[in-house]
Amino acid sequence: MSVPPGRPASPARRAALDASLRARNPRTPGLDILVEEACTRAGAAHADAALAREIAYGVARHRLWLEHLLAQRVERPLAEVAPGVHETLLAGIFQHVFLDRIPAHAL
């Protein structure tokens, strides 16, 4: 995941992005397994793992609606957006819209 210099992504967000990117491949195991594996690789604590699951499952659950919102804001076809950028934007939109305990500056 690409993050601005001096501002590392949280283990939860790294794990959610990793799982979401791997879930794009139809030959991978279910999202629950992908999230747990990603949390282990990211060294996510219990609270971070819970947030990673919330983000990854939320993006999967609301993908069509999130894609619709994203398509209205991106100047190029979504198919041309790099997968990592695409998934990061979907996760950001999901957090902004659905997770009221995460302040906007933390997105």
Short mmCIF file of C-alpha atoms in Angstrom, two decimals:
data_model
loop_
_atom_site.label_atom_id
_atom_site.label_comp_id
_atom_site.label_asym_id
_atom_site.label_seq_id
_atom_site.Cartn_x
_atom_site.Cartn_y
_atom_site.Cartn_z
CA MET A 1 0.00 0.00 0.00
CA SER A 2 1.37 3.39 -0.92
CA VAL A 3 1.20 6.02 1.81
CA PRO A 4 2.53 9.56 2.09
CA PRO A 5 6.07 9.85 3.50
CA GLY A 6 6.12 10.11 7.28
CA ARG A 7 2.61 8.72 7.63
CA PRO A 8 2.64 4.91 7.65
CA ALA A 9 -0.61 3.07 7.10
CA SER A 10 -2.03 1.34 10.14
CA PRO A 11 -1.72 -2.45 10.34
CA ALA A 12 -5.52 -2.63 10.07
CA ARG A 13 -5.62 -0.68 6.83
CA ARG A 14 -2.65 -2.58 5.38
CA ALA A 15 -4.35 -5.88 6.20
CA ALA A 16 -7.73 -4.78 4.79
CA LEU A 17 -6.11 -3.60 1.56
CA ASP A 18 -4.02 -6.75 1.23
CA ALA A 19 -7.09 -8.96 1.70
CA SER A 20 -9.23 -6.89 -0.68
CA LEU A 21 -6.56 -6.99 -3.38
CA ARG A 22 -6.12 -10.75 -3.05
CA ALA A 23 -9.91 -11.26 -3.07
CA ARG A 24 -10.02 -9.82 -6.61
CA ASN A 25 -8.60 -13.15 -7.80
CA PRO A 26 -11.46 -15.69 -7.99
CA ARG A 27 -9.06 -18.57 -7.21
CA THR A 28 -8.16 -17.30 -3.74
CA PRO A 29 -9.79 -18.58 -0.55
CA GLY A 30 -12.70 -16.77 1.08
CA LEU A 31 -12.38 -13.23 2.39
CA ASP A 32 -12.43 -14.42 6.01
CA ILE A 33 -9.26 -16.47 5.45
CA LEU A 34 -7.62 -13.68 3.43
CA VAL A 35 -8.26 -11.13 6.19
CA GLU A 36 -6.87 -13.41 8.91
CA GLU A 37 -3.75 -14.15 6.85
CA ALA A 38 -3.27 -10.45 6.07
CA CYS A 39 -3.66 -9.53 9.76
CA THR A 40 -1.01 -12.07 10.69
CA ARG A 41 1.39 -10.73 8.03
CA ALA A 42 0.75 -7.12 9.12
CA GLY A 43 1.24 -7.97 12.80
CA ALA A 44 -2.21 -6.55 13.58
CA ALA A 45 -3.27 -6.46 17.22
CA HIS A 46 -6.76 -7.63 18.17
CA ALA A 47 -8.34 -4.18 17.74
CA ASP A 48 -6.52 -3.68 14.43
CA ALA A 49 -7.73 -7.07 13.20
CA ALA A 50 -11.31 -6.11 14.06
CA LEU A 51 -10.99 -2.88 12.07
CA ALA A 52 -9.37 -4.73 9.15
CA ARG A 53 -12.30 -7.17 9.07
CA GLU A 54 -14.80 -4.31 9.25
CA ILE A 55 -13.16 -2.49 6.34
CA ALA A 56 -12.59 -5.54 4.12
CA TYR A 57 -16.07 -7.00 4.71
CA GLY A 58 -17.68 -3.57 4.38
CA VAL A 59 -16.02 -2.90 1.03
CA ALA A 60 -17.08 -6.36 -0.18
CA ARG A 61 -20.65 -5.89 1.09
CA HIS A 62 -21.10 -2.41 -0.41
CA ARG A 63 -18.80 -2.78 -3.43
CA LEU A 64 -21.38 -1.91 -6.13
CA TRP A 65 -22.51 1.24 -4.35
CA LEU A 66 -18.93 2.28 -3.52
CA GLU A 67 -17.92 1.69 -7.16
CA HIS A 68 -20.80 3.92 -8.26
CA LEU A 69 -19.65 6.72 -5.93
CA LEU A 70 -16.05 6.34 -7.03
CA ALA A 71 -16.93 6.38 -10.74
CA GLN A 72 -18.62 9.76 -10.25
CA ARG A 73 -15.41 11.24 -8.82
CA VAL A 74 -12.65 9.67 -10.94
CA GLU A 75 -11.83 11.25 -14.29
CA ARG A 76 -10.92 7.99 -16.03
CA PRO A 77 -12.74 4.64 -16.35
CA LEU A 78 -12.34 2.60 -13.17
CA ALA A 79 -10.87 -0.27 -15.19
CA GLU A 80 -7.86 2.00 -15.87
CA VAL A 81 -7.22 2.79 -12.20
CA ALA A 82 -4.42 0.70 -10.68
CA PRO A 83 -5.88 -2.07 -8.46
CA GLY A 84 -4.08 -0.84 -5.32
CA VAL A 85 -5.32 2.70 -5.83
CA HIS A 86 -8.80 1.45 -6.66
CA GLU A 87 -9.10 -0.67 -3.50
CA THR A 88 -7.58 2.08 -1.35
CA LEU A 89 -10.16 4.58 -2.62
CA LEU A 90 -13.02 2.13 -2.02
CA ALA A 91 -11.78 1.53 1.54
CA GLY A 92 -11.51 5.27 2.16
CA ILE A 93 -15.03 5.92 0.88
CA PHE A 94 -16.37 3.05 3.00
CA GLN A 95 -14.69 4.38 6.14
CA HIS A 96 -15.86 7.93 5.49
CA VAL A 97 -19.49 6.92 4.88
CA PHE A 98 -20.02 4.00 7.27
CA LEU A 99 -17.52 4.17 10.11
CA ASP A 100 -18.56 7.10 12.24
CA ARG A 101 -15.93 6.51 14.93
CA ILE A 102 -13.07 7.20 12.49
CA PRO A 103 -12.41 10.94 12.10
CA ALA A 104 -12.03 12.29 8.57
CA HIS A 105 -8.40 13.27 9.18
CA ALA A 106 -7.57 9.61 9.87
CA LEU A 107 -8.70 8.45 6.45
#
